[in-house]
Structures are given as C-alpha cells and as structure tokens.
Coordinates of C-alpha atoms in Angstrom, one line a residue:
E747 CA -12.5 -7.6 14.6
S748 CA -13.3 -10.0 11.5
G749 CA -10.5 -11.6 9.5
R750 CA -11.8 -8.8 6.6
E751 CA -11.4 -5.8 8.9
L752 CA -8.2 -6.7 10.7
A753 CA -6.7 -7.3 7.3
Y754 CA -8.2 -3.6 5.7
N755 CA -6.7 -2.0 8.7
N756 CA -3.1 -4.0 8.5
L757 CA -2.6 -3.2 4.8
K758 CA -3.4 0.3 5.5
Q759 CA -0.9 0.7 8.4
L760 CA 1.3 -1.2 6.0
L761 CA 1.1 1.2 3.2
R762 CA 1.3 4.2 6.0
T763 CA 4.5 2.9 7.8
D764 CA 7.9 4.0 6.8
P765 CA 10.7 1.2 7.3
G766 CA 12.4 2.3 11.1
E767 CA 9.1 3.7 12.0
R768 CA 8.3 0.4 14.5
V769 CA 10.4 -0.8 16.7
M770 CA 9.5 -4.3 16.8
L771 CA 9.5 -4.1 13.2
P772 CA 12.6 -2.2 11.5
N773 CA 11.6 -3.6 7.8
F774 CA 7.8 -3.0 8.4
G775 CA 6.3 -0.6 5.5
C776 CA 6.6 0.6 1.7
S777 CA 8.3 3.9 2.0
L778 CA 6.1 5.3 -0.2
N779 CA 6.8 8.9 0.7
Q780 CA 10.0 8.7 -0.9
Y781 CA 8.1 8.3 -4.3
L782 CA 7.1 11.9 -4.4
F783 CA 10.1 13.4 -4.9
Q784 CA 10.8 11.6 -8.1
P785 CA 9.0 12.6 -12.0
M786 CA 5.4 10.6 -12.2
D787 CA 5.6 7.8 -15.1
G788 CA 5.4 4.6 -15.9
E789 CA 8.9 3.0 -14.9
L790 CA 8.2 4.9 -11.4
F791 CA 4.4 3.4 -10.9
E792 CA 5.6 0.0 -11.9
S793 CA 8.7 0.7 -9.0
I794 CA 5.6 1.5 -6.5
K795 CA 3.9 -1.7 -7.1
E796 CA 6.7 -4.1 -7.1
T797 CA 7.6 -2.2 -3.4
I798 CA 4.0 -2.5 -2.4
L799 CA 3.5 -5.9 -3.8
T800 CA 6.9 -7.0 -1.9
S801 CA 5.7 -6.0 1.6
I802 CA 2.1 -7.9 1.2
T803 CA 3.9 -10.6 1.0
R804 CA 6.4 -10.2 3.9
Y805 CA 3.8 -8.4 6.1
A806 CA 0.3 -9.6 4.9
R807 CA 0.5 -13.1 4.1
N808 CA -3.3 -13.6 5.2
V809 CA -4.0 -12.1 1.4
E810 CA -3.4 -12.2 -2.0
V811 CA -3.8 -9.0 -4.3
L812 CA -6.4 -9.0 -7.1
R813 CA -5.8 -6.2 -8.4
L814 CA -3.1 -3.5 -8.0
G815 CA -3.3 0.1 -9.5
V816 CA -1.1 3.9 -8.4
F817 CA -2.5 6.9 -9.4
P818 CA -1.1 10.1 -9.2
L819 CA -3.2 13.4 -8.0
D820 CA -3.6 16.4 -8.9
E821 CA -3.7 17.8 -5.7
Y822 CA -0.6 18.5 -3.7
G823 CA -0.2 17.4 -0.2
S824 CA 1.0 19.1 3.1
E825 CA 4.4 20.1 2.0
G826 CA 3.3 21.2 -1.4
L827 CA 4.9 18.0 -3.1
Q828 CA 2.7 15.4 -5.2
A829 CA 0.6 12.8 -4.3
L830 CA -0.4 9.9 -5.1
Q831 CA -3.7 7.5 -4.7
I832 CA -2.7 3.2 -4.5
K833 CA -6.4 1.2 -5.3
L834 CA -5.7 -2.5 -3.6
L835 CA -8.3 -5.3 -4.3
V836 CA -7.4 -7.7 -2.3
Q837 CA -8.7 -11.9 -1.2
L838 CA -8.0 -13.4 2.3
K839 CA -6.0 -16.5 1.7
D840 CA -8.3 -18.7 3.8
D841 CA -11.6 -17.0 2.6
E842 CA -12.1 -16.8 -1.0
D843 CA -15.4 -15.1 -0.6
V844 CA -14.5 -12.4 1.0
S845 CA -12.6 -9.5 -0.9
F846 CA -12.9 -5.8 -0.3
D847 CA -11.0 -2.5 -1.8
V848 CA -9.0 -0.8 0.1
E849 CA -7.5 2.8 -1.0
V850 CA -4.0 4.9 1.0
K851 CA -3.5 8.7 -0.3
I852 CA 0.4 9.2 -0.1
G853 CA 1.4 12.3 0.1

C-alpha cells in the first residue's frame, strides 16, 4: 500500500471504531455512535469535531486535517437512529503534495 492508501484506510478505521473494540489499543477510536442519540445542533457538531481531531492527533500522526465537516443525514441508520456524514480533507505530513478526502457515514 502507498502512504496515501494506508493513511486513508487508517482514518476510516479510526472513525468507525469505538474505544474498547481493539484489544491492544483500548482507547483507539472515536465513539461517534454515542452522538446519534443526541439532538443534532451546532454544539453537538463542534463536540464531534473535537473528538475526531483529538483521535486523529493521537492515532494518525502522519496526516494534517485541512478541513473537517460533520453533517446530519436525512436518512436513518439500521436501528432507526439518526445518521451522520463525516467529511475530511487531509494531507500527508511527509508529502505535502498528497492530499485526499475521507468520507464516513455513522449510523
């Protein structure tokens, strides 16, 4: 895998993982599913962004976040809960010519 592919796959895994799911890395993940039970407002989106940026700083040190968006989806997830769309634009720290988008649906 290239550095871009590895970083892309790591970020998707980080965003989709809840802490406690990985035995050797018990704090790995973002626990984004917990936000699906809360009212979707600006305060919640800021909290989600903070959670994501903290996790990326800790577990994806090879990327710099250029843009981060959190959006509600009109559709509902598998259990009838709200759904979120996370959109990132990141750049590899060791190769500033490489930037890419990462999108993940939560819910």
